GROMACS .gro file of C-alpha atoms in nm:
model
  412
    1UNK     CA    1  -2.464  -8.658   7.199
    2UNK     CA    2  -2.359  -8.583   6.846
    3UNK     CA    3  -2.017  -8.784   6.896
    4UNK     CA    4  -2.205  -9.130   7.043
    5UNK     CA    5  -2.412  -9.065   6.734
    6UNK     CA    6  -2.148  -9.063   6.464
    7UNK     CA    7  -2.009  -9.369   6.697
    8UNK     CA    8  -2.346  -9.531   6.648
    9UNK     CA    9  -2.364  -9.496   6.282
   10UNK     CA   10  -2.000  -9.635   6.283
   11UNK     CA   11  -2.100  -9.984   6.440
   12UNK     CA   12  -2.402  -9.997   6.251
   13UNK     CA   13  -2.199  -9.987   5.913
   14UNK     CA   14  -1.983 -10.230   6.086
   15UNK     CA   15  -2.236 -10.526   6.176
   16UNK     CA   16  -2.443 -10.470   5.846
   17UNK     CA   17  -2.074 -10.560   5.678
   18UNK     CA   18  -2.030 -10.838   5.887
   19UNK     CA   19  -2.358 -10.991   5.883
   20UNK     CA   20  -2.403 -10.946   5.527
   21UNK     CA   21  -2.484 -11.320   5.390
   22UNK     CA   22  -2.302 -11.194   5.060
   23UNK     CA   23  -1.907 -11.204   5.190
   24UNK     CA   24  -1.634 -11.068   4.908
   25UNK     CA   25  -1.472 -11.419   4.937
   26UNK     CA   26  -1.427 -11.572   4.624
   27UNK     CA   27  -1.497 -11.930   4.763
   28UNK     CA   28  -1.811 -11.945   4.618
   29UNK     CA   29  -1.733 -11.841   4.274
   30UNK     CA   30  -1.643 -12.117   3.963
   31UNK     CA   31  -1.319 -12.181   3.981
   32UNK     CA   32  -1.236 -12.030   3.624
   33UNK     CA   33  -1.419 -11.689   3.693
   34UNK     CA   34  -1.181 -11.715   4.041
   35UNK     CA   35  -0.908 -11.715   3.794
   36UNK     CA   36  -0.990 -11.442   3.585
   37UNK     CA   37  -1.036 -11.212   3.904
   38UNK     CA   38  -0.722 -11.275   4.008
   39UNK     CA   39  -0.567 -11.209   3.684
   40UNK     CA   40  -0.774 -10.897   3.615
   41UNK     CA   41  -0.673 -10.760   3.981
   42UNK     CA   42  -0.269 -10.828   3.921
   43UNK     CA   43  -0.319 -10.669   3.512
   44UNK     CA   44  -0.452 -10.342   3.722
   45UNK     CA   45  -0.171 -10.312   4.011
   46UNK     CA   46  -0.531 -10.376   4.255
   47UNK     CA   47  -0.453 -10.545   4.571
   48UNK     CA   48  -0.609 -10.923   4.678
   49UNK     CA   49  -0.629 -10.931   5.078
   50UNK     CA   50  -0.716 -11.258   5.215
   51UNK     CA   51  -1.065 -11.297   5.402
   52UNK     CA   52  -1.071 -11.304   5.758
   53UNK     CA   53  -1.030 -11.690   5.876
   54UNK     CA   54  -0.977 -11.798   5.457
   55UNK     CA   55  -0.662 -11.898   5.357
   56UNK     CA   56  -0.805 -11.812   4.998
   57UNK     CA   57  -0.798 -11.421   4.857
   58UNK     CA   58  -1.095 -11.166   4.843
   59UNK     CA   59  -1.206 -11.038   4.515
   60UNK     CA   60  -0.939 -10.707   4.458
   61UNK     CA   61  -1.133 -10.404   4.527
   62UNK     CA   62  -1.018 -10.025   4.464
   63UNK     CA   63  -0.804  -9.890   4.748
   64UNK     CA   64  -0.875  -9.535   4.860
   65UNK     CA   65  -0.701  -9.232   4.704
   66UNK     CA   66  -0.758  -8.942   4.989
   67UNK     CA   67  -0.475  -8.887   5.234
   68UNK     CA   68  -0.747  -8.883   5.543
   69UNK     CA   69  -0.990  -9.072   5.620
   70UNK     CA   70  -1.247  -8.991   5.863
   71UNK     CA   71  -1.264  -9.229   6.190
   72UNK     CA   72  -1.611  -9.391   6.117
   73UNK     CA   73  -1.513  -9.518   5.802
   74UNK     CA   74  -1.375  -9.857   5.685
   75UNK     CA   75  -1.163  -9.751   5.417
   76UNK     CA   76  -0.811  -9.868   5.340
   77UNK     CA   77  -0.507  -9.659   5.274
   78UNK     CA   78  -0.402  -9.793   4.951
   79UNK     CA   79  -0.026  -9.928   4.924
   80UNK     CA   80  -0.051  -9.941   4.504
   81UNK     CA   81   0.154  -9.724   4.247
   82UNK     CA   82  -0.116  -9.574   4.019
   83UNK     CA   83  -0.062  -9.507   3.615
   84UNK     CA   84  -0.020  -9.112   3.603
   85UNK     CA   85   0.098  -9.062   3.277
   86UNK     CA   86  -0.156  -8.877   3.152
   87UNK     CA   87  -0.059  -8.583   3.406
   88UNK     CA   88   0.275  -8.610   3.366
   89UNK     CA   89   0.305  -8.292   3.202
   90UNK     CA   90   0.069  -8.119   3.475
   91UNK     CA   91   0.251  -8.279   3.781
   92UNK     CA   92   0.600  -8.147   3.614
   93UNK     CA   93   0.471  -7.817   3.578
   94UNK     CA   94   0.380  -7.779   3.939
   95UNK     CA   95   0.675  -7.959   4.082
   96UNK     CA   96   0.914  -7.704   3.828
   97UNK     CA   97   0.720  -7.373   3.931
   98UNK     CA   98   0.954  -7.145   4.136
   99UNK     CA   99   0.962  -6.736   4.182
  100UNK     CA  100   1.203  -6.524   3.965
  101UNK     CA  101   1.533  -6.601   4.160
  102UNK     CA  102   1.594  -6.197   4.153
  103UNK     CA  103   1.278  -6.151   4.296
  104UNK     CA  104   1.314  -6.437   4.538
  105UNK     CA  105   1.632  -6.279   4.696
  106UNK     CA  106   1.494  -5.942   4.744
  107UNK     CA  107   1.217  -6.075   4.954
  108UNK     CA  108   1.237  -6.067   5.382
  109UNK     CA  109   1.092  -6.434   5.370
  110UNK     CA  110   1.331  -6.583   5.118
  111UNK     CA  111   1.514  -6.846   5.380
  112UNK     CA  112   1.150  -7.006   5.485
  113UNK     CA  113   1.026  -7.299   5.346
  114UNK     CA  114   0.614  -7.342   5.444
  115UNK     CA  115   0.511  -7.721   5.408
  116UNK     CA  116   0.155  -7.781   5.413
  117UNK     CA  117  -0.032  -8.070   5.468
  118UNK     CA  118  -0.336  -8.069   5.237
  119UNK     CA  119  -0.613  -8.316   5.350
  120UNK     CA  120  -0.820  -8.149   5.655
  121UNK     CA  121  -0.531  -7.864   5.666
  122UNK     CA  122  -0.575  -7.645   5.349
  123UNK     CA  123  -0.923  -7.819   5.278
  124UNK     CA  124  -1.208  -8.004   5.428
  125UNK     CA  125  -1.318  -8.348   5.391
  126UNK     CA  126  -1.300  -8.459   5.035
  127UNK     CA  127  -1.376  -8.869   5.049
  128UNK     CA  128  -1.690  -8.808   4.914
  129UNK     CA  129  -1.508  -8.633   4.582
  130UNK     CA  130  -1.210  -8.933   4.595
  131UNK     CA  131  -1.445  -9.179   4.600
  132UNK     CA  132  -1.653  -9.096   4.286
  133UNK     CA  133  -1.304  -8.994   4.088
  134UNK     CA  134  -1.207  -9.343   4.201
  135UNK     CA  135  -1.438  -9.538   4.106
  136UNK     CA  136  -1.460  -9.349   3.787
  137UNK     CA  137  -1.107  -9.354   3.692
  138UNK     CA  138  -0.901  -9.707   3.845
  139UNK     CA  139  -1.152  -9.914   3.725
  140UNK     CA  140  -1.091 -10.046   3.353
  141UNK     CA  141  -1.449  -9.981   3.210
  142UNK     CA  142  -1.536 -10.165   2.864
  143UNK     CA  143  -1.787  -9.861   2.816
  144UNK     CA  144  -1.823  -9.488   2.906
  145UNK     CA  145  -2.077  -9.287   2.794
  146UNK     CA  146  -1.978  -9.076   2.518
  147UNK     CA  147  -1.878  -8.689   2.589
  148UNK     CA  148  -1.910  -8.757   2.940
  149UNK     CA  149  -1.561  -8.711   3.196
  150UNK     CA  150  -1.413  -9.008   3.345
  151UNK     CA  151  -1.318  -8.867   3.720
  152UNK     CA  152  -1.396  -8.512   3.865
  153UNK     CA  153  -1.226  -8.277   3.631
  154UNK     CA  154  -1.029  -7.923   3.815
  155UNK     CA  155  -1.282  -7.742   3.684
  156UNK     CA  156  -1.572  -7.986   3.894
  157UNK     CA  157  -1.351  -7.960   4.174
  158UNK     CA  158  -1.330  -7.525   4.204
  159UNK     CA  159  -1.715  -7.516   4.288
  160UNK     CA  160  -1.664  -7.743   4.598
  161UNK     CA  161  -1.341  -7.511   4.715
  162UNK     CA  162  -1.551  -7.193   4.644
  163UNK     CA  163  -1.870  -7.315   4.849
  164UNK     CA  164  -1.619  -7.403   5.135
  165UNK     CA  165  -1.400  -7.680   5.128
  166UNK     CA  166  -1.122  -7.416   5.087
  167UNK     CA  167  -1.023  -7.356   5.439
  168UNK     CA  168  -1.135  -6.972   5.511
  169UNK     CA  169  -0.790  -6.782   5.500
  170UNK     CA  170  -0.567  -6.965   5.315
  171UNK     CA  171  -0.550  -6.728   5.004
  172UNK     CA  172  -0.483  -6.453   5.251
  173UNK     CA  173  -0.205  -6.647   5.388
  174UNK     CA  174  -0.032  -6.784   5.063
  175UNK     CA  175  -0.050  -6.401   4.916
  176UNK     CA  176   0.141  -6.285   5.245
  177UNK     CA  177   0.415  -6.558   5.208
  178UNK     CA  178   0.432  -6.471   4.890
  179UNK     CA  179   0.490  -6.146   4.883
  180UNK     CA  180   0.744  -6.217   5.168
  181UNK     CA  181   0.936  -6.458   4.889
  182UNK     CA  182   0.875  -6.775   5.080
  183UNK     CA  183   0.868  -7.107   4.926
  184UNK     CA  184   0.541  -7.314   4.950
  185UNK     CA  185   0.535  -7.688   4.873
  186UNK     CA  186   0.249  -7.940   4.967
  187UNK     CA  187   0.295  -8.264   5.150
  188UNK     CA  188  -0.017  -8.505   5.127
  189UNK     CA  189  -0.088  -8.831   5.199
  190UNK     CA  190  -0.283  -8.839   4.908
  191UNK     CA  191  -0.209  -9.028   4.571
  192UNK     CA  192  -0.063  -8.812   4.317
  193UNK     CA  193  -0.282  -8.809   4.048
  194UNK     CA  194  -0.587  -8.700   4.232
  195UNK     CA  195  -0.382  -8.455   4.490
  196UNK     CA  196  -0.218  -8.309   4.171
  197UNK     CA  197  -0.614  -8.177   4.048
  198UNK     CA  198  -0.733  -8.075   4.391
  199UNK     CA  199  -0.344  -7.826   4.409
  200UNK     CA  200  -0.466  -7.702   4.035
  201UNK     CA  201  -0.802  -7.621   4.158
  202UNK     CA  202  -0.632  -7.436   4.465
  203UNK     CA  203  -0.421  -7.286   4.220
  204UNK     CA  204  -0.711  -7.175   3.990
  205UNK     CA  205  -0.927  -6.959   4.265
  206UNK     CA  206  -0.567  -6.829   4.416
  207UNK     CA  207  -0.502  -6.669   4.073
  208UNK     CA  208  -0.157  -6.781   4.069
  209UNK     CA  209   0.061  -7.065   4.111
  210UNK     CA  210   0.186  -7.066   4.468
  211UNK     CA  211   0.285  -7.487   4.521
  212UNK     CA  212   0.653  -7.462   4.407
  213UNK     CA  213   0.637  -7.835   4.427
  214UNK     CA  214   0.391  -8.136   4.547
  215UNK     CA  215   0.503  -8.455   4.738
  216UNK     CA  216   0.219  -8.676   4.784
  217UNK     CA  217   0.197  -9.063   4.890
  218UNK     CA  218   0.493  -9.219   4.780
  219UNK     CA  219   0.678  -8.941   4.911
  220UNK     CA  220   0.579  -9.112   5.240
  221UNK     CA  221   0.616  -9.399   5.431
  222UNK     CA  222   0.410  -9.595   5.169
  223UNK     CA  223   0.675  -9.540   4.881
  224UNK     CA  224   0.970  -9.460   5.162
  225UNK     CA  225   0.951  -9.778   5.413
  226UNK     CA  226   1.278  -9.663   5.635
  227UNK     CA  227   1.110  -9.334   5.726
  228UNK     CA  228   1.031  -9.365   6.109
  229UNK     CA  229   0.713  -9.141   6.092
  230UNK     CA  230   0.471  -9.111   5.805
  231UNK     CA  231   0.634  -8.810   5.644
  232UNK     CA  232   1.019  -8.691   5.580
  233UNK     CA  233   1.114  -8.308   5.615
  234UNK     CA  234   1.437  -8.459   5.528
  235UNK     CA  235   1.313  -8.586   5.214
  236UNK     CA  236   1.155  -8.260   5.113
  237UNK     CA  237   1.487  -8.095   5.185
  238UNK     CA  238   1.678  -8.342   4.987
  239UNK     CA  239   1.414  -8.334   4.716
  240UNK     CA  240   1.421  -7.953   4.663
  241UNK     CA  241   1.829  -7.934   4.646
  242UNK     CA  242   1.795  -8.102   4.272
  243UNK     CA  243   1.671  -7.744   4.202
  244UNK     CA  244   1.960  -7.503   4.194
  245UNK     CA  245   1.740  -7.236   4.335
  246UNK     CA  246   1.617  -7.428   4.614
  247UNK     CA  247   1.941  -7.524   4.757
  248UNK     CA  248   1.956  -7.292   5.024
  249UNK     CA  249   1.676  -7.513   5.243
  250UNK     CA  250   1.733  -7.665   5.527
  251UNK     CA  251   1.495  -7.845   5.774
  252UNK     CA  252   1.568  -7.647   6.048
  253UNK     CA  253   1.401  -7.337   5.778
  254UNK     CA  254   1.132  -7.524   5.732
  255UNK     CA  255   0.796  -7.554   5.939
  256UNK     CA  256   0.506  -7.845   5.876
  257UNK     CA  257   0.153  -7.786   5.929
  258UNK     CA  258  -0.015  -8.082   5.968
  259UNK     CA  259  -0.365  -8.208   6.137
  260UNK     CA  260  -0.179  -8.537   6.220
  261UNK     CA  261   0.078  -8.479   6.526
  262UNK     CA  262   0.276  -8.760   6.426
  263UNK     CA  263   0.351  -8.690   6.067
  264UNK     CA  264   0.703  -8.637   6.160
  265UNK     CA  265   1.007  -8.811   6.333
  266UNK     CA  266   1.117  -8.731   6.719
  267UNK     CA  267   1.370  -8.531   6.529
  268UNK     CA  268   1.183  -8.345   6.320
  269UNK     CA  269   0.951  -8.279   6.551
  270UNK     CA  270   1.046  -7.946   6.669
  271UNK     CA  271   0.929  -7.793   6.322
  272UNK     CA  272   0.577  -7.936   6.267
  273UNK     CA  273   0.284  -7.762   6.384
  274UNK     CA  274  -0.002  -7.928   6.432
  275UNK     CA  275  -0.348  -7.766   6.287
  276UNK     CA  276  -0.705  -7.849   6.406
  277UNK     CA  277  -0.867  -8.067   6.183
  278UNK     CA  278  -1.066  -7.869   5.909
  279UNK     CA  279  -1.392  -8.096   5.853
  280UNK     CA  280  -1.587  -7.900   5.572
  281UNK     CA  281  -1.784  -8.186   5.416
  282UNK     CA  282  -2.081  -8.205   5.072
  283UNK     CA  283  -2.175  -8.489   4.924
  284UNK     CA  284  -2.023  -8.596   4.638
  285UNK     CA  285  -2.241  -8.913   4.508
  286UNK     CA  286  -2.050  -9.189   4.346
  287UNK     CA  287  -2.305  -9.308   4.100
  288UNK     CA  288  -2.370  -8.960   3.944
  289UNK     CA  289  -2.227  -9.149   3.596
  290UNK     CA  290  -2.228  -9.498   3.687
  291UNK     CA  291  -2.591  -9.572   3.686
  292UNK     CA  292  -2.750  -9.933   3.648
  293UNK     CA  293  -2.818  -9.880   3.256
  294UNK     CA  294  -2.433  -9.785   3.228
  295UNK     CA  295  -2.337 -10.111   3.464
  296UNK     CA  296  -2.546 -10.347   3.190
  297UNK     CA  297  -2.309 -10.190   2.895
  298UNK     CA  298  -2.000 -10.356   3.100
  299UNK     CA  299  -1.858 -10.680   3.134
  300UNK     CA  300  -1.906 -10.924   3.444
  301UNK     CA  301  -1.570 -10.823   3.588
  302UNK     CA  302  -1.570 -10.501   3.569
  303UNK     CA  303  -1.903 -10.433   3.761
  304UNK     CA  304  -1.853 -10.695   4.014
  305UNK     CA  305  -1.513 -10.497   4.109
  306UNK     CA  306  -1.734 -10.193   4.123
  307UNK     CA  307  -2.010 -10.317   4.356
  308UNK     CA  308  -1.748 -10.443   4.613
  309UNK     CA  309  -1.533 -10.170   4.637
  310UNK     CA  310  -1.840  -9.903   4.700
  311UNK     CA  311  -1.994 -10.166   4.959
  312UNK     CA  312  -1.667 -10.238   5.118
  313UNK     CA  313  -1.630  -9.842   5.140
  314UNK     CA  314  -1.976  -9.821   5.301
  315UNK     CA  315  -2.104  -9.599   5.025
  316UNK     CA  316  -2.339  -9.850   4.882
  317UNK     CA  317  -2.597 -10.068   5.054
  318UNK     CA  318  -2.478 -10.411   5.191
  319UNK     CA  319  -2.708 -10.605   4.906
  320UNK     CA  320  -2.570 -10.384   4.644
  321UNK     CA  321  -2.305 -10.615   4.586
  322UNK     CA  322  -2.601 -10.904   4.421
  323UNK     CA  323  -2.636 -10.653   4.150
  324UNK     CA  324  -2.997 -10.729   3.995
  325UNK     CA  325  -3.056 -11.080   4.219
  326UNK     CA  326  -3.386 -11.005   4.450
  327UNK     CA  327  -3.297 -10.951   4.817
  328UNK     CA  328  -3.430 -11.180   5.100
  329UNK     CA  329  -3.626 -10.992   5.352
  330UNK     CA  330  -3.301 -10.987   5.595
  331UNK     CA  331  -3.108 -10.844   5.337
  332UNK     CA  332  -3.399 -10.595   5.271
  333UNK     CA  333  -3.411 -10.492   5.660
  334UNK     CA  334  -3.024 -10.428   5.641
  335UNK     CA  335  -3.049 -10.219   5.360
  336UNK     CA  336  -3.272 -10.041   5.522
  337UNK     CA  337  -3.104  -9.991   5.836
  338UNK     CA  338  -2.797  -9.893   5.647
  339UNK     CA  339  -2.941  -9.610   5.483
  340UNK     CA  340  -3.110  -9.464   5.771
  341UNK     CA  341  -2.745  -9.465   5.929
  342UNK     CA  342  -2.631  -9.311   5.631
  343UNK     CA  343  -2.933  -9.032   5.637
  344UNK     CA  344  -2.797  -8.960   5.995
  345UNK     CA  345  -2.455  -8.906   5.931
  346UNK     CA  346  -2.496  -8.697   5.652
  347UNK     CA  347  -2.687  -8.438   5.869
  348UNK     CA  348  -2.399  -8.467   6.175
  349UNK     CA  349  -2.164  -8.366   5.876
  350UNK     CA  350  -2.369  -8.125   5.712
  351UNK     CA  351  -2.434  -7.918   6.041
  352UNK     CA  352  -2.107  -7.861   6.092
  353UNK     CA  353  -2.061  -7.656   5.815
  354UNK     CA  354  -2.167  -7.325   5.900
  355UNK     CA  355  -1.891  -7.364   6.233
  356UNK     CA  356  -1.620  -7.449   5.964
  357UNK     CA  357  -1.689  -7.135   5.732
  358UNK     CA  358  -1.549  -6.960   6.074
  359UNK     CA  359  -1.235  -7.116   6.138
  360UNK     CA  360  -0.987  -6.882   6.210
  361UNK     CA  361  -0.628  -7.095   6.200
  362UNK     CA  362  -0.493  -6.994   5.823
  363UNK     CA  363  -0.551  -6.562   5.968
  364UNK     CA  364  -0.414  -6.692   6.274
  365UNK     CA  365  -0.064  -6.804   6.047
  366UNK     CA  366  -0.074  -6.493   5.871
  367UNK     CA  367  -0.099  -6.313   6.185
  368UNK     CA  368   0.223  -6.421   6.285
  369UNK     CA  369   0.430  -6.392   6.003
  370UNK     CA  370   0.298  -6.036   5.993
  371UNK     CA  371   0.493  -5.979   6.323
  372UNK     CA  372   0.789  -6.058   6.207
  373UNK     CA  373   0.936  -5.828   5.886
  374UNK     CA  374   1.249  -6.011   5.844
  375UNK     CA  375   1.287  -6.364   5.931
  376UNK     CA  376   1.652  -6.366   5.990
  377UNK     CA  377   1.754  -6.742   6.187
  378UNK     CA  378   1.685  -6.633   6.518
  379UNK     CA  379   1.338  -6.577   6.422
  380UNK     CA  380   1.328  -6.927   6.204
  381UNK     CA  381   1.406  -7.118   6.479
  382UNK     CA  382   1.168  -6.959   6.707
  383UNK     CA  383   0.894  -6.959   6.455
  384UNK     CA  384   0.696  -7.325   6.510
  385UNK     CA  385   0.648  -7.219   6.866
  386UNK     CA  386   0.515  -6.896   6.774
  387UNK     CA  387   0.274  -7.033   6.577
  388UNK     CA  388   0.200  -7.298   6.830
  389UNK     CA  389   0.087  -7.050   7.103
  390UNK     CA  390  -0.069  -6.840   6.839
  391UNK     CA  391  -0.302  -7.153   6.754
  392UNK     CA  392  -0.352  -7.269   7.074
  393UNK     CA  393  -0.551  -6.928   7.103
  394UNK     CA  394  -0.711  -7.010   6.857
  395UNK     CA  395  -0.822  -7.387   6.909
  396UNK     CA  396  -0.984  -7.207   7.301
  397UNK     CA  397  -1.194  -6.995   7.086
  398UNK     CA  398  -1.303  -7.303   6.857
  399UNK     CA  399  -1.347  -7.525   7.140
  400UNK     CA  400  -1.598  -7.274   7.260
  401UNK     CA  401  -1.792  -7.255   6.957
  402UNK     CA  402  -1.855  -7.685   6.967
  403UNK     CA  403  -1.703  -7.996   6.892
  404UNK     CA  404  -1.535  -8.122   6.530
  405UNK     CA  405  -1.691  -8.455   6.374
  406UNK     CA  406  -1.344  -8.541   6.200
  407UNK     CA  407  -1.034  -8.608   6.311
  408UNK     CA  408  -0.998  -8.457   6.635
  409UNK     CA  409  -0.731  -8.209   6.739
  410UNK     CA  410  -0.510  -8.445   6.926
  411UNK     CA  411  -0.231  -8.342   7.132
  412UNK     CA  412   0.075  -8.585   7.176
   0.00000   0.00000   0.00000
């Protein structure tokens, strides 16, 4: 069974983390290089967890970037405020972007607001891409090598859309709401910095600039603690009235399409609808840069913060962690272990590809909006079920063609 296999390679990871003999605790560090970890982690906004049954805190490691994370990994959501200032000007520019307002009003679709979700909704699985931008740009390295891009640039990031991490419809869909004069904005879980390149990369094979604005992780609970469900259509509203033009929306003109089915408040609830889970997946190795020879060039600190954080992601082997230091013949055998698990799992992933390429949800969407020229409020407030019942169709005929290895299509 495909499932009990993924499960399998899931506790596998697990016990080779546990039973690794070299733990992230810093209890067996000098007490001065403790210090300097500390310090280091606090200078970079990092986050220091205690270990399980210590009193005394772990080493800080990176905290994870994507908005979803699939259900056989270990990563963290991370709770810190990254340094975006160097796409300040990019962020504004997407969060400014609106239609001509003549144009706008003209348009049968002018009173709907279309909030998309964007990890597993618009695109597949990108933890592999996170993690190398991650590792690659929150980490303070003392060397780069010269000419060569810190983090996935937009333009790294197209190819992987193009080949099919792009979820099969969506142009089609955003050109129809478009030309209907709805407003599109993007709500993600992810952090904004790295959500900001994937929306320009969507932007970029579009052909236009569809996201009239982009609320991303501290837009949600994480920056918003009150909020009673991990996301706000409130907030969006709220947010989009310091925009003259956009202070016509309301939440009961707005509909949520989300993979999660509790992204939203009991409340709110009547306007999300909840998408199966689009798991397109490539690898994306994290060490395409940040080889051994590149590692040396660093100081202590620095590479010791990188070797936990890909072990504690389960990206690297459980030894990788002793750097250079030979490896007992238990640590060996783990290592071993580990990457047959992670030989299997790639495959599981990999073969579900060709399924994803015919997904049919965003033509689905479009489908329905095409059955309705004018979306006067009657047809607003009938709209989420519409495309409830149009998707339930749709998730038979998917169901029928095999099981998802992501996160599953739940229902509440």
């Amino acid at each position: 069974n495909v499932l009990d296999a993924v499960a399998a390679c899931q506790d596998g990871e697990s016990g080779a983390a546990q039973s690794a003999p070299h733990q992230l605790s810093p209890d067996l560090l000098p007490a001065d290089h403790k210090l300097k970890l500390q310090q280091q982690a606090q200078e970079q906004q990092i986050e220091v967890v205690p270990t399980e049954g210590s009193s005394s805190p772990k080493q800080g490691t990176l905290d994870h970037t994507v908005g979803t994370v699939p259900s056989w990994t270990k990563l963290r959501k991370s709770r810190s405020m990254m340094d975006v200032s160097h796409h300040e000007e990019k962020i504004a520019a997407a969060e400014k972007f609106s239609l001509p307002k003549a144009v706008v009003e003209q348009k049968p679709g002018k009173s709907l607001l279309f909030v998309l979700d964007m990890d597993h909704t618009m695109v597949g699985n990108l933890v592999a891409m996170s993690d190398r931008d991650n590792i690659e740009t929150n980490i303070n390295w003392n060397f780069w090598p010269e000419g060569v891009n810190r983090g996935l640039t937009v333009e790294e990031i197209i190819p992987f859309l193009e080949r099919g991490m792009l979820r099969p419809g969506l142009i089609q869909l955003l050109q129809h709401l478009h030309t209907i004069g709805s407003t599109v904005v993007v709500y993600t879980h992810s952090e904004k910095r790295w959500a900001t390149k994937v929306c320009e990369a969507m932007e970029h094979i579009a052909g236009w600039k569809f996201i009239t604005r982009l609320f991303s992780r501290m837009d949600c609970r994480d920056g918003h603690p009150h909020f009673l469900a991990r996301k706000s259509l409130e907030h969006v509203v709220m947010q989009m009235h310091e925009e003259p033009d956009f202070r016509w929306s309301k939440v009961e003109q707005s509909v949520m399409f989300d993979d999660d089915n509790h992204a939203l408040n009991g409340t709110e609830q009547c306007r999300l609808v909840q998408v199966p889970s689009y798991d397109y997946w490539e690898p994306c190795p994290w060490n395409t840069t940040i080889s051994e020879e590149v590692m040396d060039k660093n100081d202590e600190e620095v590479v010791d913060m990188a070797r936990r954080s890909v072990v504690e992601w389960g990206i690297a082997a459980p030894s990788f962690v002793k750097g250079k230091e030979a490896r007992s013949e238990e640590e060996t055998e783990k290592d071993r272990k580990w990457t047959e698990q992670q030989r299997r799992k790639t495959n599981i992933l990999l073969s579900y590809n060709k399924v994803a390429k015919l997904d049919r949800v965003m033509h689905s969407l479009r489908e329905v909006l095409e059955e309705h020229p004018v979306l006067d409020e009657t047809a607003l407030e009938a709209l989420p079920e519409k495309f409830r019942v149009a998707l339930g169709d749709a998730h038979a005929a998917a169901a029928a063609a095999g099981p998802s290895p992501g996160r599953r299509f739940r229902r509440s």
